[in-house]
Amino acid sequence: MEVRCVADVEGPWCEPDFNSSLIERCRLNWSVPIGEISNHVLATFIRQRVALALVVPEAERRIVAAYTDDTELYDEELANAVTEAKQKNA
């Protein structure tokens, strides 16, 4: 299980001048080990292009293991986030 967190890659959380559910979700999970965050939050970090070198491999491990935690907004949310991230990097 991956014990590093987004803060280990991106640095400490910097509070923005506004608030939203996206900001709140990222803030709450910024210092949580990647192996402990939900699939939905992992997909969120990927879509926001946060710590991709850390979160994409964790997502790929979960996809290969067919790990589901019933947090994804729709079927294949995590897989779609990984695919989109890879397409943007191509």
GROMACS .gro file of C-alpha atoms in nm:
model
   90
    1MET     CA    1   0.000   0.000   0.000
    2GLU     CA    2   0.127   0.347  -0.092
    3VAL     CA    3   0.199   0.551   0.220
    4ARG     CA    4   0.307   0.875   0.056
    5CYS     CA    5   0.049   1.149   0.023
    6VAL     CA    6  -0.009   1.433  -0.222
    7ALA     CA    7   0.162   1.671   0.021
    8ASP     CA    8   0.482   1.465  -0.016
    9VAL     CA    9   0.486   1.548  -0.389
   10GLU     CA   10   0.311   1.885  -0.415
   11GLY     CA   11   0.407   2.036  -0.079
   12PRO     CA   12   0.183   2.165   0.197
   13TRP     CA   13  -0.174   2.267   0.128
   14CYS     CA   14  -0.212   2.635   0.034
   15GLU     CA   15  -0.557   2.764   0.117
   16PRO     CA   16  -0.720   2.936  -0.184
   17ASP     CA   17  -0.927   3.255  -0.158
   18PHE     CA   18  -1.251   3.065  -0.229
   19ASN     CA   19  -1.421   2.744  -0.124
   20SER     CA   20  -1.603   2.471  -0.314
   21SER     CA   21  -1.676   2.103  -0.275
   22LEU     CA   22  -1.374   2.030  -0.495
   23ILE     CA   23  -1.147   2.242  -0.274
   24GLU     CA   24  -1.288   2.077   0.038
   25ARG     CA   25  -1.238   1.724  -0.103
   26CYS     CA   26  -0.878   1.801  -0.198
   27ARG     CA   27  -0.803   1.975   0.134
   28LEU     CA   28  -0.939   1.684   0.340
   29ASN     CA   29  -0.731   1.428   0.149
   30TRP     CA   30  -0.412   1.625   0.077
   31SER     CA   31  -0.217   1.468   0.364
   32VAL     CA   32  -0.386   1.126   0.365
   33PRO     CA   33  -0.173   0.836   0.236
   34ILE     CA   34  -0.272   0.763  -0.124
   35GLY     CA   35  -0.336   0.400  -0.037
   36GLU     CA   36  -0.612   0.513   0.202
   37ILE     CA   37  -0.809   0.759  -0.012
   38SER     CA   38  -1.124   0.661  -0.198
   39ASN     CA   39  -1.139   0.583  -0.567
   40HIS     CA   40  -1.346   0.899  -0.622
   41VAL     CA   41  -1.084   1.121  -0.455
   42LEU     CA   42  -0.809   0.945  -0.647
   43ALA     CA   43  -0.997   1.016  -0.971
   44THR     CA   44  -1.041   1.377  -0.858
   45PHE     CA   45  -0.667   1.422  -0.804
   46ILE     CA   46  -0.600   1.269  -1.145
   47ARG     CA   47  -0.853   1.494  -1.323
   48GLN     CA   48  -0.704   1.797  -1.146
   49ARG     CA   49  -0.355   1.679  -1.252
   50VAL     CA   50  -0.230   1.672  -0.893
   51ALA     CA   51   0.072   1.454  -0.809
   52LEU     CA   52   0.019   1.239  -1.119
   53ALA     CA   53   0.344   1.048  -1.069
   54LEU     CA   54   0.201   0.925  -0.739
   55VAL     CA   55  -0.173   0.891  -0.800
   56VAL     CA   56  -0.176   0.733  -1.146
   57PRO     CA   57   0.026   0.424  -1.044
   58GLU     CA   58  -0.203   0.376  -0.741
   59ALA     CA   59  -0.508   0.404  -0.967
   60GLU     CA   60  -0.361   0.153  -1.210
   61ARG     CA   61  -0.296  -0.093  -0.925
   62ARG     CA   62  -0.658  -0.062  -0.815
   63ILE     CA   63  -0.789  -0.106  -1.168
   64VAL     CA   64  -0.580  -0.420  -1.227
   65ALA     CA   65  -0.694  -0.560  -0.890
   66ALA     CA   66  -1.057  -0.471  -0.977
   67TYR     CA   67  -1.076  -0.287  -0.645
   68THR     CA   68  -1.401  -0.101  -0.595
   69ASP     CA   69  -1.514   0.095  -0.292
   70ASP     CA   70  -1.851   0.224  -0.413
   71THR     CA   71  -1.736   0.587  -0.404
   72GLU     CA   72  -1.703   0.649  -0.777
   73LEU     CA   73  -1.966   0.880  -0.922
   74TYR     CA   74  -2.020   0.639  -1.212
   75ASP     CA   75  -1.885   0.302  -1.325
   76GLU     CA   76  -1.529   0.329  -1.455
   77GLU     CA   77  -1.474   0.682  -1.315
   78LEU     CA   78  -1.121   0.593  -1.201
   79ALA     CA   79  -1.033   0.413  -1.525
   80ASN     CA   80  -1.166   0.704  -1.732
   81ALA     CA   81  -0.962   0.955  -1.530
   82VAL     CA   82  -0.644   0.752  -1.592
   83THR     CA   83  -0.719   0.720  -1.964
   84GLU     CA   84  -0.785   1.094  -1.999
   85ALA     CA   85  -0.465   1.181  -1.809
   86LYS     CA   86  -0.259   0.957  -2.035
   87GLN     CA   87  -0.418   1.108  -2.347
   88LYS     CA   88  -0.331   1.458  -2.228
   89ASN     CA   89   0.031   1.351  -2.171
   90ALA     CA   90   0.062   1.190  -2.517
   0.00000   0.00000   0.00000
